[in-house]
Short mmCIF file of C-alpha atoms and ligand atoms in Angstrom, two decimals:
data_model
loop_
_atom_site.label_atom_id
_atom_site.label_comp_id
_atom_site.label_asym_id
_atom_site.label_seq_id
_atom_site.Cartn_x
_atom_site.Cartn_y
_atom_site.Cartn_z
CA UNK A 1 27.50 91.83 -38.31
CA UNK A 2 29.06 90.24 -35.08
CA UNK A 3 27.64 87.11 -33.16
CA UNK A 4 27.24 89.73 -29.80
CA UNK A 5 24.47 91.85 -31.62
CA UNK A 6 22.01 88.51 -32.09
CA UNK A 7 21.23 88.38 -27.89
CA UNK A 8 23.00 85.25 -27.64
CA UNK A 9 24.07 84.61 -23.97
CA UNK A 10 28.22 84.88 -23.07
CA UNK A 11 28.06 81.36 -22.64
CA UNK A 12 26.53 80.70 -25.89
CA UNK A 13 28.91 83.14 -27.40
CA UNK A 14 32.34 81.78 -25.83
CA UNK A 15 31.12 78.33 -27.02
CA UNK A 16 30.63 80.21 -30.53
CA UNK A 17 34.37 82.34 -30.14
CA UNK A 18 35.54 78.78 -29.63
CA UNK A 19 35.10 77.17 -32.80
CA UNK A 20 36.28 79.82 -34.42
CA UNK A 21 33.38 82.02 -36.21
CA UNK A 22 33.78 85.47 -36.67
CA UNK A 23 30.51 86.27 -37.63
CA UNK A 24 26.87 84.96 -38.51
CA UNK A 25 26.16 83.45 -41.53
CA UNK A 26 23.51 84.84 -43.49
CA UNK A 27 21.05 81.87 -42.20
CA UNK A 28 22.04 82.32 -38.75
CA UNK A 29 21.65 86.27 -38.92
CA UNK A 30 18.55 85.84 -40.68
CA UNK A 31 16.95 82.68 -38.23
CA UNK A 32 18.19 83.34 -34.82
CA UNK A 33 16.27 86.58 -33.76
CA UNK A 34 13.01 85.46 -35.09
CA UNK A 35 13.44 81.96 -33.18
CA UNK A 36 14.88 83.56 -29.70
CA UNK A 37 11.34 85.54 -29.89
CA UNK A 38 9.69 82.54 -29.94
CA UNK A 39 8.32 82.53 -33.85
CA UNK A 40 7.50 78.87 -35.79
CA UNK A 41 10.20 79.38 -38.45
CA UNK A 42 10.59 78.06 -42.01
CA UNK A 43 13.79 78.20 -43.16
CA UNK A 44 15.01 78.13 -46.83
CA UNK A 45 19.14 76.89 -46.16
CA UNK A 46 21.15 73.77 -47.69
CA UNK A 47 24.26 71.78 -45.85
CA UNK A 48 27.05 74.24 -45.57
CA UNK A 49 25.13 77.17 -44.99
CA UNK A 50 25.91 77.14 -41.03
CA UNK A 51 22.02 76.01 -40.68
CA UNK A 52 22.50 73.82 -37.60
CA UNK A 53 24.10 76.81 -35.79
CA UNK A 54 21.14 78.81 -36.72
CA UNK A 55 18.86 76.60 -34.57
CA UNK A 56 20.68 74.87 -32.13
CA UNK A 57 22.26 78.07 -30.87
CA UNK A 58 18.86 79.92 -29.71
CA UNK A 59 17.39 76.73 -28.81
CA UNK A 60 20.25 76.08 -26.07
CA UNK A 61 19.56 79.80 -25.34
CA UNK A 62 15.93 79.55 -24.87
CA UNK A 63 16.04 76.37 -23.09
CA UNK A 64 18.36 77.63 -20.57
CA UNK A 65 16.61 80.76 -19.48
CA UNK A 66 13.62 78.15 -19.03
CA UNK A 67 13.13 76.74 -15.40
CA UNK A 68 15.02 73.45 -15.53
CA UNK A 69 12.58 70.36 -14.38
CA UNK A 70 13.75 68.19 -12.31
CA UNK A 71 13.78 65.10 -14.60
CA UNK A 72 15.12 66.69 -17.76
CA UNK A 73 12.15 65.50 -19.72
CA UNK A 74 13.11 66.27 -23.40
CA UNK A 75 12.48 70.34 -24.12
CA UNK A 76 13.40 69.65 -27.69
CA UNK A 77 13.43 67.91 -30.67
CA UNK A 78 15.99 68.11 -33.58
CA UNK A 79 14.43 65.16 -36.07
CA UNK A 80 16.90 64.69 -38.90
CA UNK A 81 16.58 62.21 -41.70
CA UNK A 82 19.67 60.18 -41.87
CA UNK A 83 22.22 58.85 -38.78
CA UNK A 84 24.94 60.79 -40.02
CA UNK A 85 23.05 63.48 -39.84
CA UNK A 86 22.14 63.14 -36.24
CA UNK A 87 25.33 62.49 -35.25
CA UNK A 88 26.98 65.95 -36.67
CA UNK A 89 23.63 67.58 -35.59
CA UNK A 90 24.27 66.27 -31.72
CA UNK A 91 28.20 67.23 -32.47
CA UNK A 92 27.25 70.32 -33.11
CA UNK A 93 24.99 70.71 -29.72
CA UNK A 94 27.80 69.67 -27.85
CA UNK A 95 29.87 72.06 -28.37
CA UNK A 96 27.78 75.14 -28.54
CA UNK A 97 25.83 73.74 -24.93
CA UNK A 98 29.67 73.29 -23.64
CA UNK A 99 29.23 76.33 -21.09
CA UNK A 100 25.74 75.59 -20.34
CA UNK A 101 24.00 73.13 -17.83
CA UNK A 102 21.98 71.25 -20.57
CA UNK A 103 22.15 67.67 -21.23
CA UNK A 104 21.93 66.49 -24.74
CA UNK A 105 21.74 63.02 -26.94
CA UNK A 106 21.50 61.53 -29.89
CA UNK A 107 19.23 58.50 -31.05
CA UNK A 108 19.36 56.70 -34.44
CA UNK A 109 18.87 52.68 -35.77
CA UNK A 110 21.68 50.42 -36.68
CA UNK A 111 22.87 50.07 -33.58
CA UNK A 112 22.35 48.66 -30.62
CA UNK A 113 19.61 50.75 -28.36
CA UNK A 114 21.01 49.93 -25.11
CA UNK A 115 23.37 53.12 -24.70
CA UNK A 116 20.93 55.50 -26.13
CA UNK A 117 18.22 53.80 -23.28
CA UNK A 118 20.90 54.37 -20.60
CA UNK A 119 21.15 58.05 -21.84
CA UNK A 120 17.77 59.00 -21.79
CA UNK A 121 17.19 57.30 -18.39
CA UNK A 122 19.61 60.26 -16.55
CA UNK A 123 17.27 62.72 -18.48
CA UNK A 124 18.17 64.96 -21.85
CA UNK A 125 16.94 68.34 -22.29
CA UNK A 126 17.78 68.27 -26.27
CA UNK A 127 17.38 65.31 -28.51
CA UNK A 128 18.79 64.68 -31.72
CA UNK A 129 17.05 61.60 -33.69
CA UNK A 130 16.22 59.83 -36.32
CA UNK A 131 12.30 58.59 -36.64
CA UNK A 132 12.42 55.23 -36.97
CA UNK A 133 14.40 54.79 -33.27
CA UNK A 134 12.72 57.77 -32.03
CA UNK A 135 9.28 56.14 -32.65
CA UNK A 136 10.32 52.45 -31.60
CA UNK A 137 11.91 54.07 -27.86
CA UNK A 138 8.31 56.06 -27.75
CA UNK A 139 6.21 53.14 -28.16
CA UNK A 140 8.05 51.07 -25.91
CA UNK A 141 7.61 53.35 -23.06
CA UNK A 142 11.00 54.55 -22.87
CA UNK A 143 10.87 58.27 -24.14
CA UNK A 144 8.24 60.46 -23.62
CA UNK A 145 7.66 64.22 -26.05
CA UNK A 146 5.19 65.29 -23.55
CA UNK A 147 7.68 68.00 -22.74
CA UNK A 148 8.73 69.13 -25.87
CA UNK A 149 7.98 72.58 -25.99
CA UNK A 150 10.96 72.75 -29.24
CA UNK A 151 10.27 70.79 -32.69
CA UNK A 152 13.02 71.38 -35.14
CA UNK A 153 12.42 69.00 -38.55
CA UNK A 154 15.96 69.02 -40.59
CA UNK A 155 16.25 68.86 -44.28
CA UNK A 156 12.94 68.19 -44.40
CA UNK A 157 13.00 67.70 -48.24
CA UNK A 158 15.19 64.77 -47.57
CA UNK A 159 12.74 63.58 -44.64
CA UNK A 160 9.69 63.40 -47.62
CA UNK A 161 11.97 61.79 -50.35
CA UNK A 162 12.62 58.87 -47.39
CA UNK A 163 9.07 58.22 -46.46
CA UNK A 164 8.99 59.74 -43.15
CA UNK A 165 5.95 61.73 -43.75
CA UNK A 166 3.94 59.13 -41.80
CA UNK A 167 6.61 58.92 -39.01
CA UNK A 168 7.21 63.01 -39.02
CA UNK A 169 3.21 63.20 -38.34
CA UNK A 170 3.15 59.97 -35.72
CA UNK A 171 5.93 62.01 -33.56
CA UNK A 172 3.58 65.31 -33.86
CA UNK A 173 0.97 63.50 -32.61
CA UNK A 174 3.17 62.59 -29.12
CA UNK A 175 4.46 66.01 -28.88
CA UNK A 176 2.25 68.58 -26.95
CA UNK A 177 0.11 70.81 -29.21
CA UNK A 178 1.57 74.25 -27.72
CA UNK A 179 5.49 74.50 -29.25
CA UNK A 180 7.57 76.49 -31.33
CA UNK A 181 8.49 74.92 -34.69
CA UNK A 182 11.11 74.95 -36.72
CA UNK A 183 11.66 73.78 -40.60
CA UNK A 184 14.78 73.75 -42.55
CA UNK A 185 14.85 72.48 -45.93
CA UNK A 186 17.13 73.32 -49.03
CA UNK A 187 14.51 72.70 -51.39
CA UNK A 188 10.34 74.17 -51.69
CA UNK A 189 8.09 71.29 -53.41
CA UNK A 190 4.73 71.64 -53.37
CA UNK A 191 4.53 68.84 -50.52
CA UNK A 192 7.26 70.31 -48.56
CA UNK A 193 4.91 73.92 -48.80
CA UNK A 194 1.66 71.55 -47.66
CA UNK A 195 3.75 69.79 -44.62
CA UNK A 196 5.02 73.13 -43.68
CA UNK A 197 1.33 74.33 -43.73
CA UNK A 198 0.37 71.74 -41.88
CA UNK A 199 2.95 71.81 -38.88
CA UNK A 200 3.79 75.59 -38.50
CA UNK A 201 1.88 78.75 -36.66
CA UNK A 202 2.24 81.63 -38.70
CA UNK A 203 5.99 81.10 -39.82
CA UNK A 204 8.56 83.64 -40.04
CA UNK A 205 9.69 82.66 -43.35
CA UNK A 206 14.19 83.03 -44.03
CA UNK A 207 16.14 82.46 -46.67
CA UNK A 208 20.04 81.96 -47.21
CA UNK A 209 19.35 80.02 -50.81
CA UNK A 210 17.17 81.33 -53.40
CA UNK A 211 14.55 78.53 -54.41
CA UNK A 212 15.86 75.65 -56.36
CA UNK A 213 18.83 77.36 -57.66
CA UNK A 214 22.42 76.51 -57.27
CA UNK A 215 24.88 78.66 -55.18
CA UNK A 216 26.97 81.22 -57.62
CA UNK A 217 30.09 80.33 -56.27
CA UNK A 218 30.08 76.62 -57.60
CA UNK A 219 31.82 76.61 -60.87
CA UNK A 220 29.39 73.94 -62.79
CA UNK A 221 30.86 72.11 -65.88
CA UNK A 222 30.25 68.80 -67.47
CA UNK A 223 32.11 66.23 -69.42
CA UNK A 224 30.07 64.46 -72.63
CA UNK A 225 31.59 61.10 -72.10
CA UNK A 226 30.58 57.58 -72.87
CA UNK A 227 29.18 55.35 -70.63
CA UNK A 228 32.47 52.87 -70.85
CA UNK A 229 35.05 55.77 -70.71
CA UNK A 230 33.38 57.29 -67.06
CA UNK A 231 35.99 54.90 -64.98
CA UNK A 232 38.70 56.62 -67.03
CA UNK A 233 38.11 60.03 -67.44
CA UNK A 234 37.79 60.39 -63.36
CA UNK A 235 40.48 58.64 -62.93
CA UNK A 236 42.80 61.04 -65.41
CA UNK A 237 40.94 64.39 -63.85
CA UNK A 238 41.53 63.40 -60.06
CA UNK A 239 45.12 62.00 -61.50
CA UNK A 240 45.91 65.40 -63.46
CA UNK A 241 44.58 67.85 -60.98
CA UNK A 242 46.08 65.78 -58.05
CA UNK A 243 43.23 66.68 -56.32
CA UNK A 244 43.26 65.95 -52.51
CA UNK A 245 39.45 66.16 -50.81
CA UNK A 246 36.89 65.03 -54.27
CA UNK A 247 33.26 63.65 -53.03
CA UNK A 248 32.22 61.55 -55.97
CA UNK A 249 28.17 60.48 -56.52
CA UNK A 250 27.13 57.79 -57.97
CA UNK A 251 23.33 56.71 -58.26
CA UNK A 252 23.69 53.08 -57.02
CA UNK A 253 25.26 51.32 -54.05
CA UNK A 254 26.52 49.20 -56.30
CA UNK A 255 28.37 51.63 -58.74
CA UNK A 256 29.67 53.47 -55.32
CA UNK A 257 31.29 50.30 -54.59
CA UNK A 258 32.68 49.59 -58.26
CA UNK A 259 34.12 52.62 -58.49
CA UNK A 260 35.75 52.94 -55.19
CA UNK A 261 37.46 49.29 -56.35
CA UNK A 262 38.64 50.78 -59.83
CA UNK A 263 40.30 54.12 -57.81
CA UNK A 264 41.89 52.12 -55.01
CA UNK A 265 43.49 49.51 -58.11
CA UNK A 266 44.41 53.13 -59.68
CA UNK A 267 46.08 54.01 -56.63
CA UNK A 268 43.96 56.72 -55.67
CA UNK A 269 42.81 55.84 -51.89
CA UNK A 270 38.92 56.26 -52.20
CA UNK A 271 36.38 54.27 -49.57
CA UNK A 272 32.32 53.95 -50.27
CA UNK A 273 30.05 55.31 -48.10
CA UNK A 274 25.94 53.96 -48.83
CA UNK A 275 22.85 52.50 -47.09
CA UNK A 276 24.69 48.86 -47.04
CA UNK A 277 27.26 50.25 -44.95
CA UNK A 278 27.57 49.79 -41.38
CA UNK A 279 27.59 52.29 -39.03
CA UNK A 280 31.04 52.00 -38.30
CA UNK A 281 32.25 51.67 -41.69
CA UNK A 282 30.57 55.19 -42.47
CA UNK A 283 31.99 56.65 -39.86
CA UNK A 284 35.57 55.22 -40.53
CA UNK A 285 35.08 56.02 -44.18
CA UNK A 286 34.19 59.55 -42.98
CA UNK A 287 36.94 60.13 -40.70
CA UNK A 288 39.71 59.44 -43.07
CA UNK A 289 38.15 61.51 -45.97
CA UNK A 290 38.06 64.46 -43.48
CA UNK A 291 41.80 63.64 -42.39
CA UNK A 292 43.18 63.41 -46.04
CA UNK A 293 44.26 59.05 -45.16
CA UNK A 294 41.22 59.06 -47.80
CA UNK A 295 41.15 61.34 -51.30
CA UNK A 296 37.73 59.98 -52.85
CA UNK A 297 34.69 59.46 -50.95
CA UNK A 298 32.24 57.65 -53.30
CA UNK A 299 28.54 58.16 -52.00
CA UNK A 300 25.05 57.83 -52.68
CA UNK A 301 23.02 60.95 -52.50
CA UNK A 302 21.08 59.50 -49.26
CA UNK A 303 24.48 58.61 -47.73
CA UNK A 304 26.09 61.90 -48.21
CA UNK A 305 23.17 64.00 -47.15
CA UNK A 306 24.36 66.41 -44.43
CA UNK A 307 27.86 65.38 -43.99
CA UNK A 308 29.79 67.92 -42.71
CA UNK A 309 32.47 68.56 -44.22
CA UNK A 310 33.73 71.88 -44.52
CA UNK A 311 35.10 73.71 -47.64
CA UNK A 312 35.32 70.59 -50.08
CA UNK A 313 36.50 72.20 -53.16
CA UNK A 314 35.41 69.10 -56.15
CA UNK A 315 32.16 67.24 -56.17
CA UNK A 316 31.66 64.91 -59.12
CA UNK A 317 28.99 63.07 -60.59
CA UNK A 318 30.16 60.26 -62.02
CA UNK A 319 26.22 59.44 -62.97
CA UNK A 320 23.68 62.35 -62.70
CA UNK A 321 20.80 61.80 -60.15
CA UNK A 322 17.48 61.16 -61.80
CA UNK A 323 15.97 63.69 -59.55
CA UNK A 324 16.98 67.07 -60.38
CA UNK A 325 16.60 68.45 -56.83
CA UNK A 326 19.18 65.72 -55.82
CA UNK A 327 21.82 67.65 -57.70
CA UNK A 328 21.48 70.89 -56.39
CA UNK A 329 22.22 69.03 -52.72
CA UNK A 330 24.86 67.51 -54.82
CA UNK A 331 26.95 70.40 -55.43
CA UNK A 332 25.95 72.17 -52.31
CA UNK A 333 29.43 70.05 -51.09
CA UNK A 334 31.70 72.54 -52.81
CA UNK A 335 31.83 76.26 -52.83
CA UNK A 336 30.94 76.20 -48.99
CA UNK A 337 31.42 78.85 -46.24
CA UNK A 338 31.98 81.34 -49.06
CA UNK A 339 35.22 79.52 -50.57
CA UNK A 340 34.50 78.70 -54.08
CA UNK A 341 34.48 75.19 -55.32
CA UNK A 342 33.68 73.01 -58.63
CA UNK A 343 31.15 70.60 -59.62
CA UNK A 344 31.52 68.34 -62.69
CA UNK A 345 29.48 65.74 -64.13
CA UNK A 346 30.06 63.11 -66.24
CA UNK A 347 27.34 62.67 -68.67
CA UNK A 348 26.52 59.99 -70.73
CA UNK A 349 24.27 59.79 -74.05
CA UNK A 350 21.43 57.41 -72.09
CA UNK A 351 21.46 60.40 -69.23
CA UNK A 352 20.30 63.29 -71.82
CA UNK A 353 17.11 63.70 -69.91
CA UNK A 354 18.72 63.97 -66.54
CA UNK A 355 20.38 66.84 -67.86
CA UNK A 356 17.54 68.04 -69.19
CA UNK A 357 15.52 68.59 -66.17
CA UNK A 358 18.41 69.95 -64.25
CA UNK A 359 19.32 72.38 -66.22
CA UNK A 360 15.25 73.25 -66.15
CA UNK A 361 15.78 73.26 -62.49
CA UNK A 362 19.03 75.13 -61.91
CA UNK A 363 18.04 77.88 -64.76
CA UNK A 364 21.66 77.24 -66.39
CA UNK A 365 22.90 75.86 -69.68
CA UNK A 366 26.02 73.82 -67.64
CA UNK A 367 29.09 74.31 -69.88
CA UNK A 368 30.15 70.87 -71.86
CA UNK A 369 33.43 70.25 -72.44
CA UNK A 370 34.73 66.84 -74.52
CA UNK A 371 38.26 65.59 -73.57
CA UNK A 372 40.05 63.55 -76.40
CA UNK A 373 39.92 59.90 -76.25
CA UNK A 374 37.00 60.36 -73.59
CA UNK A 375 34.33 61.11 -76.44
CA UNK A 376 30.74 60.70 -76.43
CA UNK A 377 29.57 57.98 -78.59
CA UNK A 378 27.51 59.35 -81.42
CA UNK A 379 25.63 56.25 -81.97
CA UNK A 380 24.62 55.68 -78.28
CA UNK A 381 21.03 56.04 -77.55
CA UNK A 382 19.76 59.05 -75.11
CA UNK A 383 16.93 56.60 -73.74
CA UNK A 384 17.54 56.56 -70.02
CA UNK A 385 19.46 53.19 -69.35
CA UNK A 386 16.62 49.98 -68.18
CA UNK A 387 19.33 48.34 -65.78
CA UNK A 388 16.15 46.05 -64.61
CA UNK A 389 15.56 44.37 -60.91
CA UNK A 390 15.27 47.13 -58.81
CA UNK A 391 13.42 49.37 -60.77
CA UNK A 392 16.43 51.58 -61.36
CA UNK A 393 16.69 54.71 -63.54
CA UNK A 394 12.93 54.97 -63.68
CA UNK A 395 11.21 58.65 -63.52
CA UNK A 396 11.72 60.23 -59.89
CA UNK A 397 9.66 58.63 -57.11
CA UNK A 398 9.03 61.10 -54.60
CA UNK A 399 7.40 59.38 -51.93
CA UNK A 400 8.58 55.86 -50.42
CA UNK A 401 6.84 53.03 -48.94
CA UNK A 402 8.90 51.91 -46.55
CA UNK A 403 10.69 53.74 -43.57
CA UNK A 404 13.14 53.07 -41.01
CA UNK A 405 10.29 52.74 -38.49
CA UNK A 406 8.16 50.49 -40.54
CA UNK A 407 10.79 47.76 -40.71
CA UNK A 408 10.89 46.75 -36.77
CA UNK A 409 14.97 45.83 -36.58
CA UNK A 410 17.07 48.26 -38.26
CA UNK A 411 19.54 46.88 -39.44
CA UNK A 412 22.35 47.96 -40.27
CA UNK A 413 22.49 46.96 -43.46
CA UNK A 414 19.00 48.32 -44.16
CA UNK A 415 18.40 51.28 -46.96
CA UNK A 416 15.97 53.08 -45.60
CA UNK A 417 15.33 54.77 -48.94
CA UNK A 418 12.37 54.23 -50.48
CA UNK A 419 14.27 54.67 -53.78
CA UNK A 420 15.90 51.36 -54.51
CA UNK A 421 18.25 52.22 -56.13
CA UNK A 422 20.12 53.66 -53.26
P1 AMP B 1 25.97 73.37 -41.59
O1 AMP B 1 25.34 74.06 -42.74
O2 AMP B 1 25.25 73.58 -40.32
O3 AMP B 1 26.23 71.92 -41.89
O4 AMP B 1 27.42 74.05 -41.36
C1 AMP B 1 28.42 73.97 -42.32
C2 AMP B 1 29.79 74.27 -41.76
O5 AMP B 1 29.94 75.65 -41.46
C3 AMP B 1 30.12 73.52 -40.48
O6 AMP B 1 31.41 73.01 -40.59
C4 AMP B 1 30.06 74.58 -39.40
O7 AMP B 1 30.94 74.28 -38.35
C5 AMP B 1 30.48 75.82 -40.16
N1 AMP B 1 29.91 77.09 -39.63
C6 AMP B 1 28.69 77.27 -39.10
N2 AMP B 1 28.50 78.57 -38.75
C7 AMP B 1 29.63 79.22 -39.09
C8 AMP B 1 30.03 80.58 -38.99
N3 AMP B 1 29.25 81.53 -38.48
N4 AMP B 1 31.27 80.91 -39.45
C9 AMP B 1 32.06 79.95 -39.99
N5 AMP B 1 31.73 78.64 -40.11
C10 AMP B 1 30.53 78.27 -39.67
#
């Protein structure tokens, strides 16, 4: 199938010829018609799919065969869950709206709000945000979604395991009741089916993922290993396989930024990338992973949501997320734009449950392999580890108290997970 068959404008499709794609991704085949006919869509499609394309391209097309207003009140809405996200969302609109007269912008906390003011004072036809900032600009009379005749809620999985149901439904309420809406989310819980429900008319339903399994081009293995020997063993596979480009997990800020110490004493240039992170740190950290300055990239799963980058062929987990889901997005890193990739975890006795349910989840006995001098210890308990203080490695907590909007100043510094042990 080619891009020209989809009834993309030429502009939209030079922008497209541009970056290089040859041809639709199954999400973007699969999305785009129903959404340039106008259709609510809910959309079944993970990071590395081409997902963002599949909106944003017939949302620039539909807004530009609209009547421009004169003051570019916002036509749509791209709410994402994390900054990062935003900010490869907007990326993304920029280039595809390069041949087109539409103004775009991007709005997230952590940083100062005085830019993002400026920009929405000249007017914005598309805006890609974050709720917290998108809320606290609303209420102070700044931005107005009395135009918004677009909703598009990303990864909206990710938006529920934050605590931005109350936020998603506060910026329904400002939007008018009359728009097309459109849901992406890798993963179908019963809550994500309800909030669908709730926000979409009579959705064309795609999918590029089936439900809650893991793409077959990730080669999944795992490494029994005990808890003392973790530091070790990644440090001998990344050293053995001289790998380049490896996006490493751990569960806790904290063990992102022990780790990242232990590689860079190894020699192995690694940065962290988590909720205590400033903005600019991320995006440093970010920069030099994509440019190869950086080999490891130690994240938390809220920090590494929707990163973009492309064809990342190892993703480890040095710890296993305590919410199966988490490790499906996980892997999702590697094996992307049809290039295959590998996932390994390193699994300790105390994380036996963790497997458990994942392997529930993903339908798939993951292969174990044992490396000598890296063994498990047969006397270690498979009780999930009480690390105390922060509640950590308790059962999975779906929902979370607190959101970005609920704490007035972002901080930088803030985790806006509800999970604490972010
Ligand atoms: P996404 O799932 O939107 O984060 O996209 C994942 C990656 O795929 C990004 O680096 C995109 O630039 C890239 N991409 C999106 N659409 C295509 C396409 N049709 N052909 C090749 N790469 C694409």
């Amino acid at each position: 199938m080619s891009f020209n068959t989809l009834g993309l404008s030429e502009d939209i499709l030079k922008a497209i010829n541009k970056k290089g794609y040859t041809e639709p991704s199954p999400i973007q085949s699969k999305a785009i018609p129903p959404i340039l006919e106008g259709r609510d869509v809910l959309a079944s499609a993970q990071t590395g799919t081409g997902k963002t394309a599949g909106f944003t391209l017939p949302v620039l097309q539909i807004l530009s065969q609209k009547q421009q207003l004169r003051q570019r009140p916002v036509r749509a809405l791209v709410l994402t869950p994390t900054r990062e996200l935003a900010a490869q969302v907007y990326a993304n609109v920029k280039e595809y709206s390069e041949f087109l007269d539409l103004r775009s912008a991007v709005i997230f906390g952590g940083v100062n709000q005085k830019p993002q003011v400026a920009t929405l004072r000249q007017g914005v036809d598309i805006l890609v945000a974050t709720p917290g900032r998108l809320i606290d600009l609303c209420n102070q009379n700044i931005l107005s979604l009395s135009k918004v005749s677009i909703f598009v809620l990303d990864e909206a999985d990710r938006m529920l395991d934050m605590g931005f149901l109350r936020d998603i439904e506060r910026v329904i309420k400002m939007m008018p009741a009359k728009r097309q809406n459109l849901m992406f989310s890798a993963t179908f819980s019963q809550d994500i089916k309800k909030l669908a429900h709730g926000i979409l008319n009579k959705p064309v339903q795609v999918d590029a993922t089936p439900e809650n399994s893991t793409v077959d081009a990730i080669n999944q293995k795992m490494y029994r290993v005990a808890n003392g020997k973790k530091t070790d063993l990644i440090i001998k596979l990344i050293s053995d396989g001289n790998w380049k480009q490896v996006l490493v997990f751990t569960r806790t800020k904290h063990g992102a930024n022990k780790l990242c110490k232990k590689m860079v004493s190894a020699g192995i240039s690694a940065a962290a990338i988590h909720g205590n992170k400033s903005q600019g740190a991320r995006t440093k950290a970010l920069a030099g992973f994509k440019n190869g300055s950086i080999r490891i990239l130690v994240a938390t799963d809220i920090a590494a949501r929707g990163l973009d980058i492309p064809l990342l062929p190892h993703v480890i987990n040095f710890e296993l997320p305590n919410i199966s889901e988490d490790y499906v997005h996980r892997i999702g890193r590697t094996g992307r734009a049809g290039a295959s990739g590998e996932a390994i975890s390193l699994v300790s006795a105390d994380e036996t449950t963790y497997l458990r349910d994942i392997e529930k989840l993903v339908g798939l006995k993951i292969p174990q392999e044992i490396l000598e001098g890296f063994e498990p210890d047969p006397n270690a308990s498979t009780e999930p580890k009480k690390q105390g203080g922060g509640g950590r490695n308790q059962r999975p907590q779906r929902t979370a108290p607190k959101s970005e909007s609920s704490s007035k100043k972002t901080k930088p510094s803030s985790d806006r997970s509800g999970r604490n042990r972010r």
